[in-house]
Coordinates of C-alpha atoms in Angstrom, one line a residue:
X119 CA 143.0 -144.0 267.1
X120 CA 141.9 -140.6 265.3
X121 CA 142.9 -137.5 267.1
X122 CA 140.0 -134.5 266.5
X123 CA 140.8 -131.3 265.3
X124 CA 139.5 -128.8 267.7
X125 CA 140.2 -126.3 265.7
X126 CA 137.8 -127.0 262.9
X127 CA 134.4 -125.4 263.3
X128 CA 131.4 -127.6 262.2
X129 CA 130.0 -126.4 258.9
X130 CA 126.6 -125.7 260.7
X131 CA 128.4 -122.9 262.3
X132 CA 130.2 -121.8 258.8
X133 CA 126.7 -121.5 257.4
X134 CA 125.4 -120.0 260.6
X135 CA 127.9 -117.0 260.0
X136 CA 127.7 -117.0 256.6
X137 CA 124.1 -116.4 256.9
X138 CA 124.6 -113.6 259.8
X139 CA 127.4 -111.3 257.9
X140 CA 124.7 -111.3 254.9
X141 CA 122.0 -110.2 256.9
X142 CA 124.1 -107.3 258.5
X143 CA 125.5 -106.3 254.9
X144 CA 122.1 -106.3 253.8
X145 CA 120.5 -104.3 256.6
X146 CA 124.0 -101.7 256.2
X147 CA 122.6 -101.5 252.7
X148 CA 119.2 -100.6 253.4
X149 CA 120.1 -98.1 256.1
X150 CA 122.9 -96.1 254.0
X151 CA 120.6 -95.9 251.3
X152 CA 122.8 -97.9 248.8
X153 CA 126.1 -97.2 249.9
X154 CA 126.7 -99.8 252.0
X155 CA 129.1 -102.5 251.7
X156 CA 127.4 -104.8 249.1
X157 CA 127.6 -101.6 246.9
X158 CA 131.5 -100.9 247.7
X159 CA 131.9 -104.4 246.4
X160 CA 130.0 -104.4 243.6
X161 CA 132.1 -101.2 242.5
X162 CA 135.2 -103.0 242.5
X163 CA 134.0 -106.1 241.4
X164 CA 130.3 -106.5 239.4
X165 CA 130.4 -103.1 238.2
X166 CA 134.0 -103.4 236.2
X167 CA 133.2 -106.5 234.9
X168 CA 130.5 -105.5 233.5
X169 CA 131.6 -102.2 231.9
X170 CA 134.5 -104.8 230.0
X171 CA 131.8 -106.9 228.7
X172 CA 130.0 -104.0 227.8
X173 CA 133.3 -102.4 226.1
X174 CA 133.8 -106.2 224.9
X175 CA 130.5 -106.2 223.1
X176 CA 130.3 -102.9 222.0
X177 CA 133.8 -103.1 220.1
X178 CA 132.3 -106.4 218.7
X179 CA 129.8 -104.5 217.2
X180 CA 132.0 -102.1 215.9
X181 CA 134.4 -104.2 214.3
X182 CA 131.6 -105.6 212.7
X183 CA 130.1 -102.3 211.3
X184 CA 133.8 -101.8 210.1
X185 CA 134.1 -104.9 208.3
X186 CA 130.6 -104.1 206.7
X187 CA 131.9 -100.2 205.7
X188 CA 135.3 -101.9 204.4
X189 CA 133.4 -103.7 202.3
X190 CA 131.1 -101.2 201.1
X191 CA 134.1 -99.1 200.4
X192 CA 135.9 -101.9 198.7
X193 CA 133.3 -102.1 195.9
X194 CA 132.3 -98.1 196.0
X195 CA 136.0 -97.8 195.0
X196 CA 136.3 -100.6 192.3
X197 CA 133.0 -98.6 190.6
X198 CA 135.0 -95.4 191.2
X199 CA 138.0 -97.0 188.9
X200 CA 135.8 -98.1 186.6
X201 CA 134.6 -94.9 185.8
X202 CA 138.1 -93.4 186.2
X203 CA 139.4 -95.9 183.4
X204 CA 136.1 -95.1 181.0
X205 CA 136.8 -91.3 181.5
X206 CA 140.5 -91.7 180.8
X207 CA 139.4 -93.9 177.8
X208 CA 136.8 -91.4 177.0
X209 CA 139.6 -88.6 177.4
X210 CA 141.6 -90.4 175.5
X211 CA 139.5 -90.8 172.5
X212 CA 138.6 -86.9 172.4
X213 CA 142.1 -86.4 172.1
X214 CA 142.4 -88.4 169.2
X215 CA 139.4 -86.6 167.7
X216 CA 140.3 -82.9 168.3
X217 CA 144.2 -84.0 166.8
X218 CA 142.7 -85.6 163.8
X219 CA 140.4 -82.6 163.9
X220 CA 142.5 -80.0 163.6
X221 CA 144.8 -81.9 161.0
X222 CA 141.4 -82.4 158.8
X223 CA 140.9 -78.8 159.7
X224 CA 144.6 -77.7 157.7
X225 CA 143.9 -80.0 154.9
X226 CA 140.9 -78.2 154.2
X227 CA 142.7 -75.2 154.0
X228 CA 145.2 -76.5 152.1
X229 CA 142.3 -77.6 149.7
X230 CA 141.1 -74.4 149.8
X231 CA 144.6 -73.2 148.8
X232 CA 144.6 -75.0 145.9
X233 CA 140.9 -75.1 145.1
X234 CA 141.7 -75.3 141.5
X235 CA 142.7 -78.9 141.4
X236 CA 141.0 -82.0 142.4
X237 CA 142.2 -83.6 144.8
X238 CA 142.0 -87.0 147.3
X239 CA 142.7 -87.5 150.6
X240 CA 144.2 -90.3 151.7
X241 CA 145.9 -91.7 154.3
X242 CA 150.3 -92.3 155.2
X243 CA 150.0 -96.4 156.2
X244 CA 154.0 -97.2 156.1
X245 CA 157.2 -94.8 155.4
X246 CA 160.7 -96.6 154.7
X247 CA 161.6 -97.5 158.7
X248 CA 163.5 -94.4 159.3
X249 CA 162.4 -91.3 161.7
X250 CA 161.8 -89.0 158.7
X251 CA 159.3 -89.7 155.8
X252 CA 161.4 -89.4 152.9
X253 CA 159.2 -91.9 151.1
X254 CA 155.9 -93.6 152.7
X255 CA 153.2 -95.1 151.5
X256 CA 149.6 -94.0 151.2
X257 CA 146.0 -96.5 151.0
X258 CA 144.7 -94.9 148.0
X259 CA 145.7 -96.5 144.3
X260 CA 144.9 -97.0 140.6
X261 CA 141.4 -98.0 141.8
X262 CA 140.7 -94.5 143.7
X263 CA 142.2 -92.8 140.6
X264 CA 145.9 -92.3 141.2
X265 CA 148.7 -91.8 138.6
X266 CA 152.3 -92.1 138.8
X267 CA 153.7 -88.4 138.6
X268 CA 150.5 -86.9 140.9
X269 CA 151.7 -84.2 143.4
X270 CA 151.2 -84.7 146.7
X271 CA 150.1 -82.0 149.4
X272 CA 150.1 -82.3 152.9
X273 CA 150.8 -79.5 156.1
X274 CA 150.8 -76.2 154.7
X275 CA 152.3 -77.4 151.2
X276 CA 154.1 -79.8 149.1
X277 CA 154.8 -83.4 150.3
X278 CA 156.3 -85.4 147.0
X279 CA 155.1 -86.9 144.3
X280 CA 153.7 -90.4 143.6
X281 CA 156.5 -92.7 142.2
X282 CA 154.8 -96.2 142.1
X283 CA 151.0 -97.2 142.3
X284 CA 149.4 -100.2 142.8
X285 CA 145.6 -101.3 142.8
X286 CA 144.8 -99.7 146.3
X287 CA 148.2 -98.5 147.9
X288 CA 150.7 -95.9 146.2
X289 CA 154.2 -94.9 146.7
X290 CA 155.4 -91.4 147.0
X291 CA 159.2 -89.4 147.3
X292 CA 159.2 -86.9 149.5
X293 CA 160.5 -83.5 148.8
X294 CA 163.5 -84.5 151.5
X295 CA 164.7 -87.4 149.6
X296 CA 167.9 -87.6 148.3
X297 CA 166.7 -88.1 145.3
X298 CA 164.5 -85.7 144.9
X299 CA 165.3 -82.9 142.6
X300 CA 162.5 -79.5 141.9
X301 CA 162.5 -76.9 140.0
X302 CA 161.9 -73.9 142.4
X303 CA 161.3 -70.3 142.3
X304 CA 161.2 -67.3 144.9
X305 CA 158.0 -66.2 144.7
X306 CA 158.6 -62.6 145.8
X307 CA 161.1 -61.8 142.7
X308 CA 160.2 -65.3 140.2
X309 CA 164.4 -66.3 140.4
X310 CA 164.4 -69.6 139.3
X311 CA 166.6 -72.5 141.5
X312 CA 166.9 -75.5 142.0
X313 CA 165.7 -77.5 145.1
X314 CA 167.4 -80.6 146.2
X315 CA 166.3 -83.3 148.9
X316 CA 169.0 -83.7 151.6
X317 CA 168.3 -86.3 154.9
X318 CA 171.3 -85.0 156.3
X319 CA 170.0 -81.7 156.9
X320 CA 166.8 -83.1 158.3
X321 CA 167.5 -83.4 161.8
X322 CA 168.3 -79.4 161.0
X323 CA 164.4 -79.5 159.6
X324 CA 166.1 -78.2 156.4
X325 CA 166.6 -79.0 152.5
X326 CA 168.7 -77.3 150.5
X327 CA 168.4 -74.5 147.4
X328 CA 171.1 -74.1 144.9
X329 CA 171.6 -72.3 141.3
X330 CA 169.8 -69.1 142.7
X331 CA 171.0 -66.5 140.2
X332 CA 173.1 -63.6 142.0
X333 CA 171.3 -60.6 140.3
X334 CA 170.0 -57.4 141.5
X335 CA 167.1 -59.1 143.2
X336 CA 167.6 -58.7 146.5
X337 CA 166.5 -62.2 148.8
X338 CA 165.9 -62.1 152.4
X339 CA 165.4 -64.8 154.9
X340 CA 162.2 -66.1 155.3
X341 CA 161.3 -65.5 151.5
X342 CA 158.6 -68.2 150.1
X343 CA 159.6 -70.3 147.5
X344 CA 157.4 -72.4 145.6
X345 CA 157.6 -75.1 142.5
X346 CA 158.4 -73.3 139.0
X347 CA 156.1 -73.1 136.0
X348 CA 159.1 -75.1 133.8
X349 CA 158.9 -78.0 136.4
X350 CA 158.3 -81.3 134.5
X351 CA 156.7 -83.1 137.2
X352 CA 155.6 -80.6 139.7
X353 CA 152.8 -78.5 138.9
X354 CA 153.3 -75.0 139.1
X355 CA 153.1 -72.7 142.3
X356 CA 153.1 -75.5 145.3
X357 CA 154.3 -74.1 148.1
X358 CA 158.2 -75.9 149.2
X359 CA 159.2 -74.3 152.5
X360 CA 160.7 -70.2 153.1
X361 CA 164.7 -69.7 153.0
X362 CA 165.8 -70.2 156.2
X363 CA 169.5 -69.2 155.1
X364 CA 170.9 -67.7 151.6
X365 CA 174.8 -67.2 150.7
X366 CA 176.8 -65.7 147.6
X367 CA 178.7 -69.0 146.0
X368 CA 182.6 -68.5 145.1
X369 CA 181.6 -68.1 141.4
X370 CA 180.3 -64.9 142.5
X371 CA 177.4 -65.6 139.7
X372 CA 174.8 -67.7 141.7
X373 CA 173.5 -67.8 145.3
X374 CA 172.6 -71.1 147.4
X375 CA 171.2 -71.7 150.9
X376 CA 168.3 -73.4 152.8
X377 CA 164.5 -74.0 153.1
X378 CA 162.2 -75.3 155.9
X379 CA 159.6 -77.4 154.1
X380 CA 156.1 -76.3 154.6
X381 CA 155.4 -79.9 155.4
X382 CA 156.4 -81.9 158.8
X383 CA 158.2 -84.8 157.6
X384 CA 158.3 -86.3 161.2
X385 CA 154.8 -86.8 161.6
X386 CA 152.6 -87.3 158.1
X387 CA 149.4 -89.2 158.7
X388 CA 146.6 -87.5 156.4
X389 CA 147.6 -86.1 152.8
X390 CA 146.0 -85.0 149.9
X391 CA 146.9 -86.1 146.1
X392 CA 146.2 -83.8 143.6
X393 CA 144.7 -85.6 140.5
X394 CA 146.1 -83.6 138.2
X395 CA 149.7 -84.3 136.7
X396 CA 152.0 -81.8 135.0
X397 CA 151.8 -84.0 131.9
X398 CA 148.4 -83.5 131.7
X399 CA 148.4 -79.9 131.5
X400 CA 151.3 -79.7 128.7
X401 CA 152.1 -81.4 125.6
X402 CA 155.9 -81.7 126.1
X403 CA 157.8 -83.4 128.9
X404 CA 161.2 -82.2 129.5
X405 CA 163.0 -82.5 132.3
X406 CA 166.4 -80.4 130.9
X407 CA 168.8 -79.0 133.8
X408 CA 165.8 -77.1 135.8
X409 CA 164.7 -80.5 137.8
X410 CA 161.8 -82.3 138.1

């Protein structure tokens, strides 16, 4: 046999009060103008929830923008880099142009300089490996018109001479190289001496003069000196480099010392061969003791 609850109300009467405490909140409502209860619990409750799906949304929509603006920026800056790298290629280029510029710019005044001899310009494609162009190589040969024994210029003066030649390349000794050997002269008094290549004193930016005779003449330090009309090989007045340094020998009869070239043996690229030879100019071709 069931027992009954007493305590349980019948639902009728759950509705009953349900539908009483509604009509009570709603006439509160109506009467306070809108501040009744209903609107104290929609304040903690509707209200709230609503402003985080609003905030929800509205940060939705934001992220969304942002994505969109990332992206934007994403490809404005790949466009921004590609114009950076063309203007650093472009920089780059103008660079190259205003050095090769101003080194076309000194070879025309060393054509000038020596506007009585044709010349060619060519350009330095290989030296011998080492940091100093002693001997290099240039792209003009026997098919642009060059001859073993043709002077070369280059910087503010004399660069070598050409030594070998094939039919479009050429080989030239520098005025640094051991083996070279010129018949110099101070151009200030016309003492004759002799200049001799030296790659030790390189690194110094120096060559060396020797056989200077100890006269009356009296030498200073940066004194030009230049090739000597009784050169075999050179033509005469080139310009080698100014006495850096000049000293009595023990003989007491001769003076020696040293020159910085007129020509930057670190760094040749453009040079210009005279087309002219020594041999051309004279009948005889004697070396003696005076050097090349």
């Amino acid at each position: 046999m069931k027992i009954k609850n007493q305590n349980t109300l019948p639902s009728k009467y759950v509705l009953l009060i349900l539908v009483i405490v509604c009509g009570i909140l709603l006439g509160a409502e109506r009467f306070m103008d809108g501040g009744g209860p209903l609107s104290w619990i929609a304040n903690y409750t509707i209200i709230p929830m609503q402003r985080g799906i609003s905030y929800v949304g509205t940060w939705m929509g934001d992220l969304t923008d942002n994505f969109a603006t990332l992206s934007d920026l994403r490809k404005e800056n790949e466009q921004l880099q590609e114009r950076v790298d063309q203007l650093t290629i472009d920089n780059t280029r103008l660079n190259q142009e205003q050095y090769e510029l101003e080194r076309l710019q000194e070879l025309y005044k060393l054509d000038q300089n020596y506007g009585d001899y044709e010349k060619v310009g060519a350009h330095v494609i290989a030296n011998n490996g080492t940091n100093w162009f002693s001997s290099f190589t240039i792209d003009k040969g026997s098919e642009d018109g060059i001859r073993k024994d043709m002077n070369v210029l280059a910087g503010s003066g004399l660069a070598g001479i050409v030594t070998e030649v094939g039919p479009n390349y050429a080989q030239v000794r520098a005025v640094i190289d051991d083996e070279s050997n010129i018949s110099g002269m101070v151009l200030s008094t016309s003492d004759l001496c002799i200049v001799r290549g030296d790659l030790t004193l390189m690194e110094d930016g120096r060559i060396r003069f020797e056989n200077l005779p100890n006269n009356d003449n009296e030498i200073q330090v940066g004194e030009q000196v230049v090739t000597s009309h009784i050169s075999s090989t050179y033509l005469q007045g080139l310009f080698i480099g100014y006495i850096s340094e000049i000293n009595v020998d023990a003989n007491n009869l001769t003076r020696s010392g040293y020159i910085t070239p007129a020509v930057d043996f670190s760094n040749l690229q453009e040079v210009l061969v005279i087309t002219t030879t020594k041999a051309d100019l004279t009948e005889t071709d004697g070396s003696g003791d005076k050097g090349e």
